[in-house]
């Protein structure tokens, strides 16, 4: 009895096409596999015999009468090779109508005329040359859904719905929608570049209906001749408000003339505010009123000597209250107004600028100011005093600096009060190094510009050095032998660049 095989012989698969074989309920003996058809085999890489139609197509491509001057021969050879290779790989070499197929130079010209922002590539010339190919003769490679013919969509399932239970790449690819939309391109594809300009043109040309309550409330609606509003004035406005006092509000739209005071009312307002400041001395209220006054001057573009007086008075009040934020705003505007020769007190505020830079230790701006000074400005008493104070600090001459501090013109003392404590710590450190082992407190009081010994002792105690004061029969003494390191640490903490903030 012959032995039975423990396995079932299966024919080897030699093609990429799907082979439908009838299944048998009994085991079949192994049989020789018939050779695959020539069209299913890969193309021979060696020498082959080309059909006459292909040879004629190549000859017509390089004929003198078909050569185009704007198409390079090398470029034409590449395109011809692509067309023939595509037909060989698809197995349609004998099916393509080579007599009616466009020449490669014609294809190149068509590709050049195609818009560069086209979303979908055009169909290859091989597919345009024959439209009656059967499904079996088409290439087995994956193709996008837009290349599929609309005639055979019903005979087979769509590519993105074919699945055999495995996670193929096609099931994860999103294909474009083939439904026609507005703004479709010439090849049927949707083009945003074609639709967007037309949509914008229609949106801005079509005026909304005047009867529509929603459209009438939209700020971007286009008015017609019936409901057109008067255009906003391009020049400066002229106020019509007659109120002397008005709260300050930051503008978020064009100013309304009914809420802006004209020049003659603003002049009365300034006199009223000066009297009220001397009588009540309420800085928050006065500052708010001055900001409102400055705003009315700005929106009306009033730049006169009255404008200079307004900013100078507000700057002096801000200095008196230590409000460096408002002072800087006024100082910035005054520099521009002084450049227009509108009057005022430019030398006084130039001296304030120098003292302010001493306070902030701003060497860069200080050098700019010194470079721009004229001989006339240097001879002015206020400017000369500020320059002498700068020189004394630069040389470390605290004796000269505190003499200048006690004799400050105008309102410069308010600025010097902001950094005199820092310079007193520096001077105390120098005194402790120069005088050992102690020195009388009265000497320190006179050298550092204190009003009394009590003020000097209070300053030392406020900086955490009461142990350096020694009360004796002849008066209070400062123990300078223990002071240098301590005052150096206090000076380092006080020498940080001060911030410009308004008082709380």
Coordinates of C-alpha atoms in Angstrom, one line a residue:
X1 CA 0.0 0.0 0.0
X2 CA 1.6 3.3 -1.0
X3 CA 2.3 5.9 1.7
X4 CA 0.0 8.9 1.8
X5 CA 1.6 12.4 1.8
X6 CA 1.2 14.4 5.1
X7 CA 0.7 17.6 3.2
X8 CA -1.2 19.1 0.3
X9 CA 0.8 20.4 -2.5
X10 CA 0.0 24.0 -3.6
X11 CA 1.0 25.5 -6.8
X12 CA 3.5 28.4 -6.6
X13 CA 2.2 31.9 -7.3
X14 CA 4.1 33.5 -10.2
X15 CA 2.0 36.6 -11.0
X16 CA 0.8 39.6 -9.1
X17 CA -2.8 39.2 -10.5
X18 CA -5.6 37.6 -8.5
X19 CA -6.0 33.9 -9.7
X20 CA -9.5 32.4 -9.1
X21 CA -9.3 28.7 -8.8
X22 CA -12.1 26.4 -8.0
X23 CA -11.7 24.8 -4.6
X24 CA -12.0 21.0 -4.4
X25 CA -13.1 19.0 -1.4
X26 CA -10.6 16.3 -2.2
X27 CA -6.8 16.6 -2.2
X28 CA -5.4 17.0 -5.7
X29 CA -2.1 15.6 -6.7
X30 CA 0.7 18.0 -7.6
X31 CA 0.5 19.1 -11.2
X32 CA 2.7 21.2 -13.3
X33 CA 1.9 24.9 -13.2
X34 CA 1.0 26.4 -16.6
X35 CA 3.4 29.2 -17.6
X36 CA 2.2 32.7 -17.0
X37 CA 1.0 34.9 -19.8
X38 CA 3.6 37.1 -21.4
X39 CA 1.7 40.3 -20.5
X40 CA 1.9 39.4 -16.8
X41 CA 5.7 38.9 -16.8
X42 CA 7.9 41.9 -15.9
X43 CA 9.3 43.6 -19.0
X44 CA 12.5 42.3 -20.4
X45 CA 15.4 44.6 -19.5
X46 CA 17.4 43.5 -22.5
X47 CA 16.9 44.1 -26.2
X48 CA 13.4 43.8 -27.4
X49 CA 11.4 44.2 -30.6
X50 CA 9.3 47.4 -30.4
X51 CA 6.0 47.5 -32.3
X52 CA 5.9 49.5 -35.6
X53 CA 3.5 52.0 -34.1
X54 CA 6.0 52.9 -31.3
X55 CA 8.8 53.3 -33.8
X56 CA 6.7 55.6 -35.9
X57 CA 5.7 57.6 -32.9
X58 CA 9.4 58.1 -32.0
X59 CA 10.3 59.1 -35.6
X60 CA 7.4 61.6 -35.7
X61 CA 8.6 63.1 -32.4
X62 CA 12.1 63.9 -33.8
X63 CA 10.9 64.9 -37.2
X64 CA 12.1 68.4 -38.3
X65 CA 8.6 69.6 -38.9
X66 CA 7.5 68.7 -35.3
X67 CA 10.4 70.2 -33.5
X68 CA 9.4 73.2 -31.3
X69 CA 12.0 75.9 -30.6
X70 CA 10.9 76.4 -27.0
X71 CA 11.3 72.7 -26.0
X72 CA 14.8 71.4 -25.5
X73 CA 15.7 68.1 -27.1
X74 CA 17.0 66.7 -23.9
X75 CA 13.8 67.5 -22.1
X76 CA 11.8 66.0 -25.0
X77 CA 13.9 62.8 -24.8
X78 CA 13.2 62.5 -21.0
X79 CA 9.4 62.9 -21.6
X80 CA 9.4 60.4 -24.5
X81 CA 11.2 57.9 -22.3
X82 CA 8.6 58.4 -19.5
X83 CA 5.7 57.9 -21.9
X84 CA 7.1 54.6 -23.3
X85 CA 8.2 53.3 -20.0
X86 CA 4.8 54.0 -18.4
X87 CA 3.1 52.0 -21.2
X88 CA 5.5 49.1 -20.9
X89 CA 5.0 48.9 -17.1
X90 CA 1.2 49.1 -17.5
X91 CA 1.2 46.4 -20.2
X92 CA -0.6 48.7 -22.7
X93 CA 2.1 48.9 -25.3
X94 CA 0.0 47.2 -28.0
X95 CA -3.3 48.9 -26.9
X96 CA -2.4 52.6 -26.9
X97 CA -3.4 54.5 -30.1
X98 CA 0.2 55.8 -30.9
X99 CA -1.0 57.4 -34.1
X100 CA -3.3 59.9 -32.2
X101 CA -1.2 60.2 -29.0
X102 CA 0.2 63.8 -28.5
X103 CA 3.9 64.1 -29.2
X104 CA 6.1 64.6 -26.1
X105 CA 6.8 68.3 -27.0
X106 CA 3.1 68.9 -27.0
X107 CA 2.8 67.3 -23.6
X108 CA 5.6 69.5 -22.3
X109 CA 3.8 72.6 -23.6
X110 CA 0.6 71.5 -22.0
X111 CA 2.3 71.0 -18.6
X112 CA 3.8 74.5 -18.8
X113 CA 0.4 76.1 -19.5
X114 CA -1.1 74.3 -16.5
X115 CA -1.5 76.7 -13.6
X116 CA 1.1 76.2 -10.9
X117 CA -1.4 76.3 -8.0
X118 CA -3.5 73.4 -9.4
X119 CA -4.3 71.0 -6.6
X120 CA -4.6 67.8 -8.6
X121 CA -2.1 66.6 -11.2
X122 CA -3.4 66.1 -14.8
X123 CA -4.1 62.6 -16.2
X124 CA -1.1 61.0 -17.9
X125 CA -1.1 61.1 -21.8
X126 CA -1.3 57.3 -21.9
X127 CA -4.7 57.4 -20.1
X128 CA -5.9 60.2 -22.4
X129 CA -4.9 58.2 -25.5
X130 CA -7.2 55.2 -24.7
X131 CA -10.5 55.3 -22.8
X132 CA -11.8 51.8 -23.6
X133 CA -9.3 49.8 -21.6
X134 CA -10.7 47.0 -19.5
X135 CA -10.2 46.7 -15.8
X136 CA -7.9 43.7 -16.2
X137 CA -5.4 45.6 -18.5
X138 CA -5.0 48.5 -16.1
X139 CA -1.9 48.9 -13.8
X140 CA -2.1 47.2 -10.4
X141 CA -0.3 50.1 -8.8
X142 CA -2.2 52.4 -6.3
X143 CA -3.8 55.4 -7.9
X144 CA -5.7 58.3 -6.4
X145 CA -9.4 58.3 -6.6
X146 CA -9.5 61.3 -8.9
X147 CA -7.9 59.2 -11.7
X148 CA -10.6 56.6 -11.6
X149 CA -13.1 56.6 -14.4
X150 CA -16.7 57.4 -13.5
X151 CA -17.9 54.6 -15.9
X152 CA -16.5 51.7 -13.9
X153 CA -17.2 53.0 -10.3
X154 CA -20.4 50.9 -10.2
X155 CA -18.7 47.7 -11.4
X156 CA -16.1 47.6 -8.6
X157 CA -15.9 48.9 -5.1
X158 CA -14.1 52.2 -4.3
X159 CA -10.4 52.0 -3.5
X160 CA -10.7 53.4 0.0
X161 CA -13.4 50.8 0.9
X162 CA -11.5 47.7 -0.3
X163 CA -10.3 45.7 2.7
X164 CA -9.5 42.1 3.3
X165 CA -9.3 42.4 7.1
X166 CA -5.7 43.7 7.2
X167 CA -4.5 47.2 7.9
X168 CA -3.5 48.3 4.5
X169 CA -2.0 51.7 3.7
X170 CA -5.0 52.5 1.4
X171 CA -7.4 52.4 4.4
X172 CA -5.5 55.2 6.1
X173 CA -5.3 57.6 3.1
X174 CA -7.8 60.5 2.8
X175 CA -8.9 61.0 -0.7
X176 CA -10.4 64.2 -2.0
X177 CA -14.1 64.7 -2.4
X178 CA -15.2 64.5 -6.1
X179 CA -18.5 66.3 -5.6
X180 CA -18.6 69.5 -7.6
X181 CA -18.2 72.7 -5.5
X182 CA -18.4 76.4 -6.2
X183 CA -15.1 77.7 -7.5
X184 CA -14.0 74.4 -9.1
X185 CA -11.0 74.6 -11.4
X186 CA -11.0 73.6 -15.1
X187 CA -10.1 70.0 -14.3
X188 CA -12.9 69.6 -11.8
X189 CA -10.8 70.1 -8.7
X190 CA -11.6 72.7 -6.0
X191 CA -9.3 75.6 -6.1
X192 CA -9.3 78.1 -3.2
X193 CA -7.2 80.5 -5.3
X194 CA -10.0 80.8 -7.8
X195 CA -12.8 81.2 -5.2
X196 CA -11.3 83.5 -2.6
X197 CA -10.8 86.6 -4.8
X198 CA -14.4 86.3 -6.1
X199 CA -15.8 85.9 -2.7
X200 CA -14.0 88.9 -1.4
X201 CA -15.1 91.0 -4.4
X202 CA -18.7 90.0 -3.8
X203 CA -18.6 90.7 -0.1
X204 CA -17.3 94.2 -0.5
X205 CA -19.4 95.1 -3.6
X206 CA -22.7 94.0 -2.3
X207 CA -24.1 96.5 0.2
X208 CA -26.4 95.1 2.9
X209 CA -30.0 95.9 3.0
X210 CA -31.0 99.0 4.9
X211 CA -34.0 97.2 6.3
X212 CA -31.9 94.6 7.9
X213 CA -31.4 95.5 11.6
X214 CA -28.4 93.1 12.0
X215 CA -26.6 94.5 9.0
X216 CA -27.2 98.1 10.0
X217 CA -25.5 97.6 13.4
X218 CA -22.3 96.1 12.0
X219 CA -19.4 98.6 12.0
X220 CA -18.0 97.2 8.7
X221 CA -21.2 97.6 6.7
X222 CA -20.9 99.7 3.5
X223 CA -23.2 102.7 3.5
X224 CA -25.2 103.7 0.5
X225 CA -26.1 107.2 -0.7
X226 CA -29.3 107.1 1.4
X227 CA -27.9 106.3 4.8
X228 CA -24.3 107.6 4.4
X229 CA -22.8 109.2 7.5
X230 CA -20.7 112.4 7.3
X231 CA -17.0 111.5 7.2
X232 CA -14.8 112.2 10.2
X233 CA -12.9 115.4 10.1
X234 CA -9.2 114.9 9.3
X235 CA -8.0 118.1 10.9
X236 CA -7.9 119.1 14.5
X237 CA -11.2 119.4 16.3
X238 CA -12.5 122.5 18.2
X239 CA -14.1 121.7 21.5
X240 CA -17.5 123.0 22.6
X241 CA -17.5 122.0 26.3
X242 CA -17.7 124.8 28.8
X243 CA -17.0 122.9 32.0
X244 CA -13.9 124.0 34.0
X245 CA -13.4 120.6 35.7
X246 CA -13.5 117.3 33.8
X247 CA -12.3 113.9 34.8
X248 CA -9.6 112.2 32.7
X249 CA -10.6 109.3 30.6
X250 CA -8.3 107.4 28.2
X251 CA -9.5 107.8 24.6
X252 CA -10.7 104.6 22.9
X253 CA -12.2 106.3 19.8
X254 CA -12.2 109.6 18.0
X255 CA -12.7 112.6 20.4
X256 CA -16.1 114.1 20.7
X257 CA -16.1 118.0 20.4
X258 CA -19.0 118.1 22.9
X259 CA -16.6 116.7 25.6
X260 CA -13.6 118.8 24.7
X261 CA -13.0 122.2 26.1
X262 CA -11.8 125.0 23.8
X263 CA -8.7 127.1 24.5
X264 CA -10.4 130.0 26.3
X265 CA -12.0 127.6 28.7
X266 CA -8.8 125.7 29.3
X267 CA -7.1 129.0 30.3
X268 CA -9.7 129.5 32.9
X269 CA -9.3 125.9 34.0
X270 CA -5.6 126.4 34.6
X271 CA -6.1 129.4 36.8
X272 CA -8.8 127.5 38.7
X273 CA -6.5 124.5 39.3
X274 CA -3.6 126.6 40.6
X275 CA -5.9 128.3 43.1
X276 CA -7.4 125.0 44.2
X277 CA -3.9 123.4 44.6
X278 CA -2.7 126.2 46.9
X279 CA -6.0 126.0 48.9
X280 CA -6.7 122.3 49.2
X281 CA -3.3 120.6 48.2
X282 CA -5.0 117.3 47.0
X283 CA -2.6 115.8 44.6
X284 CA -4.6 112.9 43.2
X285 CA -7.4 115.2 42.2
X286 CA -5.1 117.9 40.8
X287 CA -3.1 115.3 38.8
X288 CA -6.3 113.9 37.3
X289 CA -7.5 117.4 36.3
X290 CA -4.1 118.3 34.7
X291 CA -4.1 115.1 32.7
X292 CA -7.6 115.9 31.4
X293 CA -6.3 119.5 30.6
X294 CA -3.3 118.1 28.7
X295 CA -5.5 115.7 26.8
X296 CA -7.8 118.5 25.5
X297 CA -4.7 120.4 24.4
X298 CA -3.4 117.3 22.5
X299 CA -6.6 116.4 20.6
X300 CA -7.0 120.0 19.5
X301 CA -3.3 120.2 18.5
X302 CA -2.8 123.4 20.6
X303 CA 0.9 124.1 20.9
X304 CA 1.4 127.6 22.2
X305 CA 3.0 129.3 25.2
X306 CA -0.1 128.3 27.2
X307 CA 0.7 124.6 26.5
X308 CA 4.3 125.1 27.8
X309 CA 2.9 126.7 31.0
X310 CA 0.5 123.8 31.5
X311 CA 3.2 121.2 31.3
X312 CA 5.7 123.1 33.4
X313 CA 3.2 123.6 36.3
X314 CA 2.2 120.0 36.2
X315 CA 5.9 118.9 36.2
X316 CA 6.6 121.1 39.3
X317 CA 3.7 119.8 41.2
X318 CA 4.7 116.2 40.3
X319 CA 8.3 116.9 41.6
X320 CA 6.9 118.3 44.8
X321 CA 4.9 115.1 45.4
X322 CA 7.7 112.8 44.2
X323 CA 5.6 111.5 41.2
X324 CA 8.5 110.8 38.8
X325 CA 6.1 109.0 36.4
X326 CA 4.1 112.2 35.6
X327 CA 7.2 114.3 35.8
X328 CA 8.9 112.2 33.0
X329 CA 5.8 112.5 30.8
X330 CA 5.8 116.3 31.2
X331 CA 9.6 116.5 30.7
X332 CA 9.4 114.6 27.5
X333 CA 6.7 116.9 26.0
X334 CA 8.5 120.0 27.2
X335 CA 11.7 119.0 25.3
X336 CA 9.6 118.9 22.1
X337 CA 7.9 122.2 22.9
X338 CA 11.2 124.0 23.8
X339 CA 12.5 122.9 20.4
X340 CA 9.8 125.0 18.8
X341 CA 10.8 128.2 20.7
X342 CA 7.4 128.6 22.4
X343 CA 8.8 130.2 25.5
X344 CA 8.8 128.8 29.0
X345 CA 11.8 128.0 31.2
X346 CA 14.1 125.6 29.3
X347 CA 17.2 126.2 31.4
X348 CA 15.3 125.4 34.6
X349 CA 14.1 122.0 33.3
X350 CA 17.5 121.3 31.7
X351 CA 19.0 121.5 35.2
X352 CA 16.2 119.1 36.4
X353 CA 17.2 116.7 33.7
X354 CA 20.8 116.6 34.8
X355 CA 19.8 116.1 38.4
X356 CA 17.4 113.3 37.4
X357 CA 20.1 111.5 35.6
X358 CA 22.3 111.7 38.7
X359 CA 19.4 110.1 40.6
X360 CA 19.0 107.3 38.2
X361 CA 22.8 106.9 37.6
X362 CA 22.1 107.0 33.8
X363 CA 25.5 107.7 32.4
X364 CA 24.5 107.2 28.8
X365 CA 21.8 109.9 28.8
X366 CA 24.0 112.1 30.9
X367 CA 26.8 112.0 28.3
X368 CA 24.3 112.9 25.6
X369 CA 23.1 115.9 27.6
X370 CA 26.7 117.1 28.3
X371 CA 27.6 116.7 24.6
X372 CA 24.6 118.9 23.5
X373 CA 25.2 121.8 26.0
X374 CA 26.0 125.2 24.6
X375 CA 28.2 127.8 26.3
X376 CA 25.1 129.9 27.0
X377 CA 23.4 127.0 28.8
X378 CA 26.5 126.2 30.8
X379 CA 26.6 129.8 32.2
X380 CA 23.0 129.7 33.4
X381 CA 22.9 129.5 37.3
X382 CA 20.6 126.5 37.5
X383 CA 22.5 124.5 34.8
X384 CA 25.8 125.5 36.3
X385 CA 24.7 124.2 39.7
X386 CA 23.6 120.9 38.3
X387 CA 26.9 120.5 36.4
X388 CA 28.9 121.3 39.6
X389 CA 26.9 118.6 41.5
X390 CA 27.7 116.1 38.8
X391 CA 31.4 117.0 38.9
X392 CA 31.5 116.7 42.7
X393 CA 30.0 113.2 42.6
X394 CA 32.4 112.2 39.8
X395 CA 35.4 113.3 41.9
X396 CA 34.1 111.9 45.2
X397 CA 34.2 115.4 46.8
X398 CA 31.3 114.9 49.2
X399 CA 32.2 118.2 51.0
X400 CA 31.5 120.2 47.9
X401 CA 28.4 118.1 47.0
X402 CA 26.6 118.8 50.3
X403 CA 27.4 122.5 50.0
X404 CA 25.7 122.5 46.7
X405 CA 22.8 120.5 48.1
X406 CA 22.1 123.2 50.7
X407 CA 22.1 125.9 48.0
X408 CA 20.0 124.4 45.3
X409 CA 18.0 126.8 43.0
X410 CA 14.4 126.5 42.0
X411 CA 12.9 123.0 42.8
X412 CA 16.1 121.0 42.2
X413 CA 16.2 120.1 46.0
X414 CA 13.2 117.8 45.5
X415 CA 15.2 115.8 43.0
X416 CA 18.4 115.8 45.1
X417 CA 16.4 114.6 48.1
X418 CA 15.8 111.4 46.1
X419 CA 19.4 110.4 46.1
X420 CA 21.1 112.4 48.9
X421 CA 20.7 109.4 51.3
X422 CA 22.7 107.2 48.9
X423 CA 25.5 109.8 48.8
X424 CA 25.5 110.3 52.6
X425 CA 26.2 106.5 53.0
X426 CA 29.1 106.9 50.5
X427 CA 30.4 109.9 52.5
X428 CA 30.1 108.0 55.8
X429 CA 32.1 105.2 54.4
X430 CA 34.8 107.7 53.4
X431 CA 34.7 109.4 56.8
X432 CA 35.2 106.1 58.6
X433 CA 38.3 105.4 56.6
X434 CA 39.8 108.9 57.0
X435 CA 39.1 109.4 60.7
X436 CA 40.1 106.8 63.3
X437 CA 39.1 105.7 65.9
X438 CA 36.1 108.1 66.2
X439 CA 34.8 111.5 65.3
X440 CA 32.4 113.9 66.8
X441 CA 28.8 113.6 65.5
X442 CA 28.6 117.4 65.1
X443 CA 31.4 117.2 62.5
X444 CA 29.4 114.6 60.5
X445 CA 26.3 116.7 60.8
X446 CA 28.0 119.7 59.2
X447 CA 29.8 117.8 56.5
X448 CA 26.8 115.7 55.3
X449 CA 24.3 118.6 55.3
X450 CA 22.0 117.5 58.1
X451 CA 19.9 120.1 59.8
X452 CA 20.8 119.0 63.3
X453 CA 22.6 116.3 65.3
X454 CA 19.3 114.6 65.9
X455 CA 18.7 114.2 62.2
X456 CA 22.2 112.8 61.7
X457 CA 21.8 110.3 64.6
X458 CA 18.4 109.3 63.3
X459 CA 19.8 108.6 59.8
X460 CA 22.6 106.4 61.2
X461 CA 20.1 104.5 63.4
X462 CA 17.6 104.0 60.5
X463 CA 20.4 102.2 58.6
X464 CA 20.9 99.8 61.5
X465 CA 24.1 101.3 63.1
X466 CA 23.0 102.6 66.5
X467 CA 26.0 100.7 68.1
X468 CA 28.4 103.1 66.3
X469 CA 27.1 106.0 68.3
X470 CA 28.9 106.6 71.6
X471 CA 27.6 109.2 74.0
X472 CA 30.3 110.9 76.1
X473 CA 30.8 114.0 78.3
X474 CA 31.8 116.2 75.4
X475 CA 29.0 115.0 73.2
X476 CA 28.1 112.1 70.9
X477 CA 30.9 110.4 68.9
X478 CA 30.7 108.2 65.9
X479 CA 32.9 105.0 66.2
X480 CA 34.5 105.2 62.8
X481 CA 36.8 102.2 63.4
X482 CA 33.8 99.8 63.2
X483 CA 32.0 101.6 60.4
X484 CA 33.7 101.1 57.0
X485 CA 32.5 97.5 56.3
X486 CA 29.0 98.2 57.6
X487 CA 28.4 101.4 55.6
X488 CA 29.8 99.7 52.5
X489 CA 27.1 97.0 52.7
X490 CA 24.4 99.6 53.2
X491 CA 25.7 101.6 50.2
X492 CA 25.7 98.5 48.0
X493 CA 22.0 98.0 48.8
X494 CA 21.1 101.6 48.2
X495 CA 23.1 101.9 45.0
X496 CA 20.7 99.7 43.0
X497 CA 19.2 101.5 40.0
X498 CA 16.0 103.1 41.3
X499 CA 12.7 102.5 39.5
X500 CA 10.5 105.3 38.3
X501 CA 7.2 104.7 40.0
X502 CA 4.4 106.9 41.1
X503 CA 3.7 107.2 44.8
X504 CA 1.1 105.0 46.4

